[in-house]
């Protein structure tokens, strides 16, 4: 599976959300997504579409490229 990409991506999204003091519910509302979908992203269970990457970046007030600026293969959980 693509867990080696999805988990670090989700961790990165969560850190960006927390930097902005947003709950999953607040981020989901800003994106027009369900909270359980956001939770799935953060846990590395969802493969996010390009459309949703743009929605999330807009909700986090950051460029879409910032969402993809994370390290792959360094997960040690």
PDB file of N, CA and C in Angstrom:
ATOM      1  N   UNK A   1       0.840  -1.191   0.000  1.00  0.00           N
ATOM      2  CA  UNK A   1       0.000   0.000   0.000  1.00  0.00           C
ATOM      3  C   UNK A   1       0.885   1.254   0.000  1.00  0.00           C
ATOM      4  N   UNK A   2       0.286   2.405  -0.065  1.00  0.00           N
ATOM      5  CA  UNK A   2       1.002   3.677  -0.102  1.00  0.00           C
ATOM      6  C   UNK A   2       1.148   4.309   1.270  1.00  0.00           C
ATOM      7  N   UNK A   3       1.143   3.474   2.287  1.00  0.00           N
ATOM      8  CA  UNK A   3       1.207   3.949   3.665  1.00  0.00           C
ATOM      9  C   UNK A   3       2.454   4.805   3.923  1.00  0.00           C
ATOM     10  N   UNK A   4       3.569   4.471   3.281  1.00  0.00           N
ATOM     11  CA  UNK A   4       4.814   5.209   3.498  1.00  0.00           C
ATOM     12  C   UNK A   4       4.719   6.657   3.008  1.00  0.00           C
ATOM     13  N   UNK A   5       3.716   6.955   2.180  1.00  0.00           N
ATOM     14  CA  UNK A   5       3.473   8.326   1.721  1.00  0.00           C
ATOM     15  C   UNK A   5       2.308   8.944   2.488  1.00  0.00           C
ATOM     16  N   UNK A   6       1.231   8.189   2.634  1.00  0.00           N
ATOM     17  CA  UNK A   6       0.012   8.730   3.230  1.00  0.00           C
ATOM     18  C   UNK A   6       0.162   9.080   4.709  1.00  0.00           C
ATOM     19  N   UNK A   7       0.884   8.274   5.464  1.00  0.00           N
ATOM     20  CA  UNK A   7       1.048   8.562   6.896  1.00  0.00           C
ATOM     21  C   UNK A   7       1.836   9.853   7.132  1.00  0.00           C
ATOM     22  N   UNK A   8       3.013  10.038   6.497  1.00  0.00           N
ATOM     23  CA  UNK A   8       3.725  11.298   6.706  1.00  0.00           C
ATOM     24  C   UNK A   8       2.951  12.510   6.168  1.00  0.00           C
ATOM     25  N   UNK A   9       2.218  12.324   5.067  1.00  0.00           N
ATOM     26  CA  UNK A   9       1.388  13.411   4.546  1.00  0.00           C
ATOM     27  C   UNK A   9       0.336  13.798   5.583  1.00  0.00           C
ATOM     28  N   UNK A  10      -0.340  12.808   6.139  1.00  0.00           N
ATOM     29  CA  UNK A  10      -1.354  13.074   7.157  1.00  0.00           C
ATOM     30  C   UNK A  10      -0.792  13.746   8.384  1.00  0.00           C
ATOM     31  N   UNK A  11       0.383  13.314   8.796  1.00  0.00           N
ATOM     32  CA  UNK A  11       1.040  13.924   9.952  1.00  0.00           C
ATOM     33  C   UNK A  11       1.359  15.391   9.661  1.00  0.00           C
ATOM     34  N   UNK A  12       1.775  15.669   8.436  1.00  0.00           N
ATOM     35  CA  UNK A  12       2.091  17.035   8.027  1.00  0.00           C
ATOM     36  C   UNK A  12       0.832  17.905   8.016  1.00  0.00           C
ATOM     37  N   UNK A  13      -0.252  17.380   7.485  1.00  0.00           N
ATOM     38  CA  UNK A  13      -1.518  18.127   7.472  1.00  0.00           C
ATOM     39  C   UNK A  13      -1.948  18.435   8.904  1.00  0.00           C
ATOM     40  N   UNK A  14      -1.832  17.455   9.764  1.00  0.00           N
ATOM     41  CA  UNK A  14      -2.205  17.657  11.179  1.00  0.00           C
ATOM     42  C   UNK A  14      -1.346  18.748  11.810  1.00  0.00           C
ATOM     43  N   UNK A  15      -0.051  18.736  11.542  1.00  0.00           N
ATOM     44  CA  UNK A  15       0.819  19.758  12.138  1.00  0.00           C
ATOM     45  C   UNK A  15       0.459  21.154  11.615  1.00  0.00           C
ATOM     46  N   UNK A  16       0.135  21.259  10.329  1.00  0.00           N
ATOM     47  CA  UNK A  16      -0.290  22.554   9.778  1.00  0.00           C
ATOM     48  C   UNK A  16      -1.597  23.019  10.427  1.00  0.00           C
ATOM     49  N   UNK A  17      -2.510  22.078  10.640  1.00  0.00           N
ATOM     50  CA  UNK A  17      -3.786  22.411  11.292  1.00  0.00           C
ATOM     51  C   UNK A  17      -3.558  22.892  12.719  1.00  0.00           C
ATOM     52  N   UNK A  18      -2.715  22.177  13.449  1.00  0.00           N
ATOM     53  CA  UNK A  18      -2.465  22.533  14.848  1.00  0.00           C
ATOM     54  C   UNK A  18      -1.715  23.855  14.977  1.00  0.00           C
ATOM     55  N   UNK A  19      -0.818  24.151  14.030  1.00  0.00           N
ATOM     56  CA  UNK A  19      -0.123  25.452  14.024  1.00  0.00           C
ATOM     57  C   UNK A  19      -1.117  26.607  13.949  1.00  0.00           C
ATOM     58  N   UNK A  20      -2.259  26.332  13.345  1.00  0.00           N
ATOM     59  CA  UNK A  20      -3.282  27.366  13.171  1.00  0.00           C
ATOM     60  C   UNK A  20      -4.377  27.271  14.241  1.00  0.00           C
ATOM     61  N   UNK A  21      -4.153  26.422  15.225  1.00  0.00           N
ATOM     62  CA  UNK A  21      -5.098  26.233  16.329  1.00  0.00           C
ATOM     63  C   UNK A  21      -6.501  25.884  15.857  1.00  0.00           C
ATOM     64  N   UNK A  22      -6.585  25.006  14.879  1.00  0.00           N
ATOM     65  CA  UNK A  22      -7.870  24.565  14.351  1.00  0.00           C
ATOM     66  C   UNK A  22      -8.148  23.137  14.802  1.00  0.00           C
ATOM     67  N   UNK A  23      -9.391  22.870  15.110  1.00  0.00           N
ATOM     68  CA  UNK A  23      -9.810  21.495  15.365  1.00  0.00           C
ATOM     69  C   UNK A  23     -10.073  20.829  14.016  1.00  0.00           C
ATOM     70  N   UNK A  24     -10.198  19.516  14.040  1.00  0.00           N
ATOM     71  CA  UNK A  24     -10.565  18.818  12.810  1.00  0.00           C
ATOM     72  C   UNK A  24     -11.914  19.315  12.306  1.00  0.00           C
ATOM     73  N   UNK A  25     -12.826  19.570  13.223  1.00  0.00           N
ATOM     74  CA  UNK A  25     -14.159  20.056  12.840  1.00  0.00           C
ATOM     75  C   UNK A  25     -14.073  21.405  12.136  1.00  0.00           C
ATOM     76  N   UNK A  26     -13.236  22.306  12.676  1.00  0.00           N
ATOM     77  CA  UNK A  26     -13.087  23.628  12.067  1.00  0.00           C
ATOM     78  C   UNK A  26     -12.459  23.533  10.683  1.00  0.00           C
ATOM     79  N   UNK A  27     -11.426  22.730  10.565  1.00  0.00           N
ATOM     80  CA  UNK A  27     -10.795  22.568   9.254  1.00  0.00           C
ATOM     81  C   UNK A  27     -11.776  21.968   8.260  1.00  0.00           C
ATOM     82  N   UNK A  28     -12.480  20.933   8.679  1.00  0.00           N
ATOM     83  CA  UNK A  28     -13.455  20.291   7.795  1.00  0.00           C
ATOM     84  C   UNK A  28     -14.513  21.286   7.319  1.00  0.00           C
ATOM     85  N   UNK A  29     -15.004  22.103   8.231  1.00  0.00           N
ATOM     86  CA  UNK A  29     -16.023  23.098   7.865  1.00  0.00           C
ATOM     87  C   UNK A  29     -15.470  24.104   6.862  1.00  0.00           C
ATOM     88  N   UNK A  30     -14.251  24.546   7.075  1.00  0.00           N
ATOM     89  CA  UNK A  30     -13.638  25.501   6.156  1.00  0.00           C
ATOM     90  C   UNK A  30     -13.417  24.902   4.767  1.00  0.00           C
ATOM     91  N   UNK A  31     -13.185  23.590   4.714  1.00  0.00           N
ATOM     92  CA  UNK A  31     -12.933  22.899   3.443  1.00  0.00           C
ATOM     93  C   UNK A  31     -14.207  22.422   2.766  1.00  0.00           C
ATOM     94  N   UNK A  32     -15.289  22.338   3.532  1.00  0.00           N
ATOM     95  CA  UNK A  32     -16.502  21.734   2.995  1.00  0.00           C
ATOM     96  C   UNK A  32     -16.387  20.221   2.944  1.00  0.00           C
ATOM     97  N   UNK A  33     -15.580  19.653   3.847  1.00  0.00           N
ATOM     98  CA  UNK A  33     -15.386  18.217   3.924  1.00  0.00           C
ATOM     99  C   UNK A  33     -15.934  17.692   5.246  1.00  0.00           C
ATOM    100  N   UNK A  34     -16.138  16.406   5.325  1.00  0.00           N
ATOM    101  CA  UNK A  34     -16.591  15.787   6.554  1.00  0.00           C
ATOM    102  C   UNK A  34     -15.425  15.648   7.529  1.00  0.00           C
ATOM    103  N   UNK A  35     -15.695  15.797   8.826  1.00  0.00           N
ATOM    104  CA  UNK A  35     -14.649  15.672   9.827  1.00  0.00           C
ATOM    105  C   UNK A  35     -13.989  14.295   9.787  1.00  0.00           C
ATOM    106  N   UNK A  36     -14.779  13.257   9.513  1.00  0.00           N
ATOM    107  CA  UNK A  36     -14.200  11.914   9.467  1.00  0.00           C
ATOM    108  C   UNK A  36     -13.246  11.758   8.279  1.00  0.00           C
ATOM    109  N   UNK A  37     -13.494  12.512   7.213  1.00  0.00           N
ATOM    110  CA  UNK A  37     -12.581  12.499   6.065  1.00  0.00           C
ATOM    111  C   UNK A  37     -11.251  13.144   6.462  1.00  0.00           C
ATOM    112  N   UNK A  38     -11.321  14.281   7.148  1.00  0.00           N
ATOM    113  CA  UNK A  38     -10.106  14.958   7.620  1.00  0.00           C
ATOM    114  C   UNK A  38      -9.348  14.047   8.575  1.00  0.00           C
ATOM    115  N   UNK A  39     -10.057  13.388   9.459  1.00  0.00           N
ATOM    116  CA  UNK A  39      -9.431  12.441  10.380  1.00  0.00           C
ATOM    117  C   UNK A  39      -8.723  11.324   9.604  1.00  0.00           C
ATOM    118  N   UNK A  40      -9.367  10.818   8.574  1.00  0.00           N
ATOM    119  CA  UNK A  40      -8.774   9.770   7.749  1.00  0.00           C
ATOM    120  C   UNK A  40      -7.513  10.236   7.041  1.00  0.00           C
ATOM    121  N   UNK A  41      -7.504  11.484   6.602  1.00  0.00           N
ATOM    122  CA  UNK A  41      -6.310  12.054   5.977  1.00  0.00           C
ATOM    123  C   UNK A  41      -5.173  12.081   6.992  1.00  0.00           C
ATOM    124  N   UNK A  42      -5.461  12.621   8.166  1.00  0.00           N
ATOM    125  CA  UNK A  42      -4.431  12.781   9.186  1.00  0.00           C
ATOM    126  C   UNK A  42      -3.888  11.438   9.685  1.00  0.00           C
ATOM    127  N   UNK A  43      -4.672  10.399   9.613  1.00  0.00           N
ATOM    128  CA  UNK A  43      -4.238   9.068  10.051  1.00  0.00           C
ATOM    129  C   UNK A  43      -3.604   8.268   8.911  1.00  0.00           C
ATOM    130  N   UNK A  44      -3.543   8.868   7.720  1.00  0.00           N
ATOM    131  CA  UNK A  44      -2.909   8.204   6.585  1.00  0.00           C
ATOM    132  C   UNK A  44      -3.774   7.154   5.939  1.00  0.00           C
ATOM    133  N   UNK A  45      -5.089   7.286   6.079  1.00  0.00           N
ATOM    134  CA  UNK A  45      -6.015   6.312   5.525  1.00  0.00           C
ATOM    135  C   UNK A  45      -6.647   6.759   4.217  1.00  0.00           C
ATOM    136  N   UNK A  46      -6.477   8.032   3.873  1.00  0.00           N
ATOM    137  CA  UNK A  46      -7.098   8.595   2.668  1.00  0.00           C
ATOM    138  C   UNK A  46      -6.055   9.059   1.679  1.00  0.00           C
ATOM    139  N   UNK A  47      -6.277   8.745   0.415  1.00  0.00           N
ATOM    140  CA  UNK A  47      -5.453   9.249  -0.666  1.00  0.00           C
ATOM    141  C   UNK A  47      -6.194  10.465  -1.223  1.00  0.00           C
ATOM    142  N   UNK A  48      -5.692  11.641  -0.924  1.00  0.00           N
ATOM    143  CA  UNK A  48      -6.402  12.895  -1.180  1.00  0.00           C
ATOM    144  C   UNK A  48      -6.306  13.300  -2.646  1.00  0.00           C
ATOM    145  N   UNK A  49      -7.425  13.725  -3.213  1.00  0.00           N
ATOM    146  CA  UNK A  49      -7.443  14.201  -4.596  1.00  0.00           C
ATOM    147  C   UNK A  49      -6.825  15.594  -4.692  1.00  0.00           C
ATOM    148  N   UNK A  50      -6.419  15.967  -5.872  1.00  0.00           N
ATOM    149  CA  UNK A  50      -5.848  17.298  -6.106  1.00  0.00           C
ATOM    150  C   UNK A  50      -6.860  18.390  -5.761  1.00  0.00           C
ATOM    151  N   UNK A  51      -8.125  18.142  -6.021  1.00  0.00           N
ATOM    152  CA  UNK A  51      -9.172  19.120  -5.688  1.00  0.00           C
ATOM    153  C   UNK A  51      -9.200  19.356  -4.185  1.00  0.00           C
ATOM    154  N   UNK A  52      -9.140  18.276  -3.406  1.00  0.00           N
ATOM    155  CA  UNK A  52      -9.176  18.424  -1.951  1.00  0.00           C
ATOM    156  C   UNK A  52      -7.879  18.999  -1.400  1.00  0.00           C
ATOM    157  N   UNK A  53      -6.767  18.769  -2.061  1.00  0.00           N
ATOM    158  CA  UNK A  53      -5.522  19.419  -1.644  1.00  0.00           C
ATOM    159  C   UNK A  53      -5.678  20.933  -1.760  1.00  0.00           C
ATOM    160  N   UNK A  54      -6.282  21.389  -2.843  1.00  0.00           N
ATOM    161  CA  UNK A  54      -6.507  22.830  -3.008  1.00  0.00           C
ATOM    162  C   UNK A  54      -7.507  23.358  -1.988  1.00  0.00           C
ATOM    163  N   UNK A  55      -8.536  22.602  -1.692  1.00  0.00           N
ATOM    164  CA  UNK A  55      -9.526  23.027  -0.692  1.00  0.00           C
ATOM    165  C   UNK A  55      -8.880  23.138   0.688  1.00  0.00           C
ATOM    166  N   UNK A  56      -8.058  22.158   1.041  1.00  0.00           N
ATOM    167  CA  UNK A  56      -7.391  22.167   2.340  1.00  0.00           C
ATOM    168  C   UNK A  56      -6.386  23.314   2.413  1.00  0.00           C
ATOM    169  N   UNK A  57      -5.633  23.519   1.346  1.00  0.00           N
ATOM    170  CA  UNK A  57      -4.643  24.603   1.358  1.00  0.00           C
ATOM    171  C   UNK A  57      -5.321  25.957   1.522  1.00  0.00           C
ATOM    172  N   UNK A  58      -6.447  26.136   0.863  1.00  0.00           N
ATOM    173  CA  UNK A  58      -7.190  27.389   0.998  1.00  0.00           C
ATOM    174  C   UNK A  58      -7.689  27.558   2.433  1.00  0.00           C
ATOM    175  N   UNK A  59      -8.205  26.488   3.015  1.00  0.00           N
ATOM    176  CA  UNK A  59      -8.718  26.541   4.389  1.00  0.00           C
ATOM    177  C   UNK A  59      -7.600  26.818   5.393  1.00  0.00           C
ATOM    178  N   UNK A  60      -6.390  26.334   5.096  1.00  0.00           N
ATOM    179  CA  UNK A  60      -5.250  26.562   5.981  1.00  0.00           C
ATOM    180  C   UNK A  60      -4.493  27.841   5.628  1.00  0.00           C
ATOM    181  N   UNK A  61      -4.958  28.529   4.600  1.00  0.00           N
ATOM    182  CA  UNK A  61      -4.348  29.781   4.150  1.00  0.00           C
ATOM    183  C   UNK A  61      -2.846  29.589   3.848  1.00  0.00           C
ATOM    184  N   UNK A  62      -2.575  28.581   3.045  1.00  0.00           N
ATOM    185  CA  UNK A  62      -1.200  28.263   2.662  1.00  0.00           C
ATOM    186  C   UNK A  62      -1.207  27.764   1.216  1.00  0.00           C
ATOM    187  N   UNK A  63      -0.131  27.947   0.501  1.00  0.00           N
ATOM    188  CA  UNK A  63      -0.099  27.454  -0.881  1.00  0.00           C
ATOM    189  C   UNK A  63      -0.220  25.928  -0.931  1.00  0.00           C
ATOM    190  N   UNK A  64      -0.834  25.394  -1.974  1.00  0.00           N
ATOM    191  CA  UNK A  64      -0.946  23.939  -2.104  1.00  0.00           C
ATOM    192  C   UNK A  64       0.412  23.242  -2.041  1.00  0.00           C
ATOM    193  N   UNK A  65       1.447  23.894  -2.567  1.00  0.00           N
ATOM    194  CA  UNK A  65       2.788  23.286  -2.535  1.00  0.00           C
ATOM    195  C   UNK A  65       3.261  23.039  -1.109  1.00  0.00           C
ATOM    196  N   UNK A  66       2.816  23.856  -0.163  1.00  0.00           N
ATOM    197  CA  UNK A  66       3.209  23.672   1.237  1.00  0.00           C
ATOM    198  C   UNK A  66       2.641  22.366   1.802  1.00  0.00           C
ATOM    199  N   UNK A  67       1.494  21.947   1.317  1.00  0.00           N
ATOM    200  CA  UNK A  67       0.908  20.693   1.785  1.00  0.00           C
ATOM    201  C   UNK A  67       1.742  19.499   1.334  1.00  0.00           C
ATOM    202  N   UNK A  68       2.452  19.655   0.238  1.00  0.00           N
ATOM    203  CA  UNK A  68       3.263  18.565  -0.292  1.00  0.00           C
ATOM    204  C   UNK A  68       4.733  18.661   0.108  1.00  0.00           C
ATOM    205  N   UNK A  69       5.037  19.594   0.987  1.00  0.00           N
ATOM    206  CA  UNK A  69       6.412  19.799   1.445  1.00  0.00           C
ATOM    207  C   UNK A  69       6.646  19.012   2.738  1.00  0.00           C
ATOM    208  N   UNK A  70       6.777  17.684   2.597  1.00  0.00           N
ATOM    209  CA  UNK A  70       7.001  16.808   3.748  1.00  0.00           C
ATOM    210  C   UNK A  70       7.956  15.694   3.335  1.00  0.00           C
ATOM    211  N   UNK A  71       8.559  15.081   4.308  1.00  0.00           N
ATOM    212  CA  UNK A  71       9.534  14.014   4.056  1.00  0.00           C
ATOM    213  C   UNK A  71       8.826  12.664   3.988  1.00  0.00           C
ATOM    214  N   UNK A  72       9.225  11.842   3.041  1.00  0.00           N
ATOM    215  CA  UNK A  72       8.696  10.484   2.879  1.00  0.00           C
ATOM    216  C   UNK A  72       9.762   9.506   3.326  1.00  0.00           C
ATOM    217  N   UNK A  73       9.331   8.476   4.040  1.00  0.00           N
ATOM    218  CA  UNK A  73      10.256   7.418   4.431  1.00  0.00           C
ATOM    219  C   UNK A  73      11.015   7.677   5.706  1.00  0.00           C
ATOM    220  N   UNK A  74      10.586   8.656   6.505  1.00  0.00           N
ATOM    221  CA  UNK A  74      11.253   8.940   7.768  1.00  0.00           C
ATOM    222  C   UNK A  74      10.325   8.700   8.961  1.00  0.00           C
ATOM    223  N   UNK A  75       9.220   8.057   8.716  1.00  0.00           N
ATOM    224  CA  UNK A  75       8.227   7.763   9.751  1.00  0.00           C
ATOM    225  C   UNK A  75       8.758   6.664  10.679  1.00  0.00           C
ATOM    226  N   UNK A  76       8.809   6.935  11.980  1.00  0.00           N
ATOM    227  CA  UNK A  76       9.314   5.958  12.949  1.00  0.00           C
ATOM    228  C   UNK A  76       8.340   5.764  14.087  1.00  0.00           C
ATOM    229  N   UNK A  77       7.093   5.511  13.805  1.00  0.00           N
ATOM    230  CA  UNK A  77       6.103   5.342  14.876  1.00  0.00           C
ATOM    231  C   UNK A  77       5.976   3.921  15.269  1.00  0.00           C
TER     232      UNK A  77
END
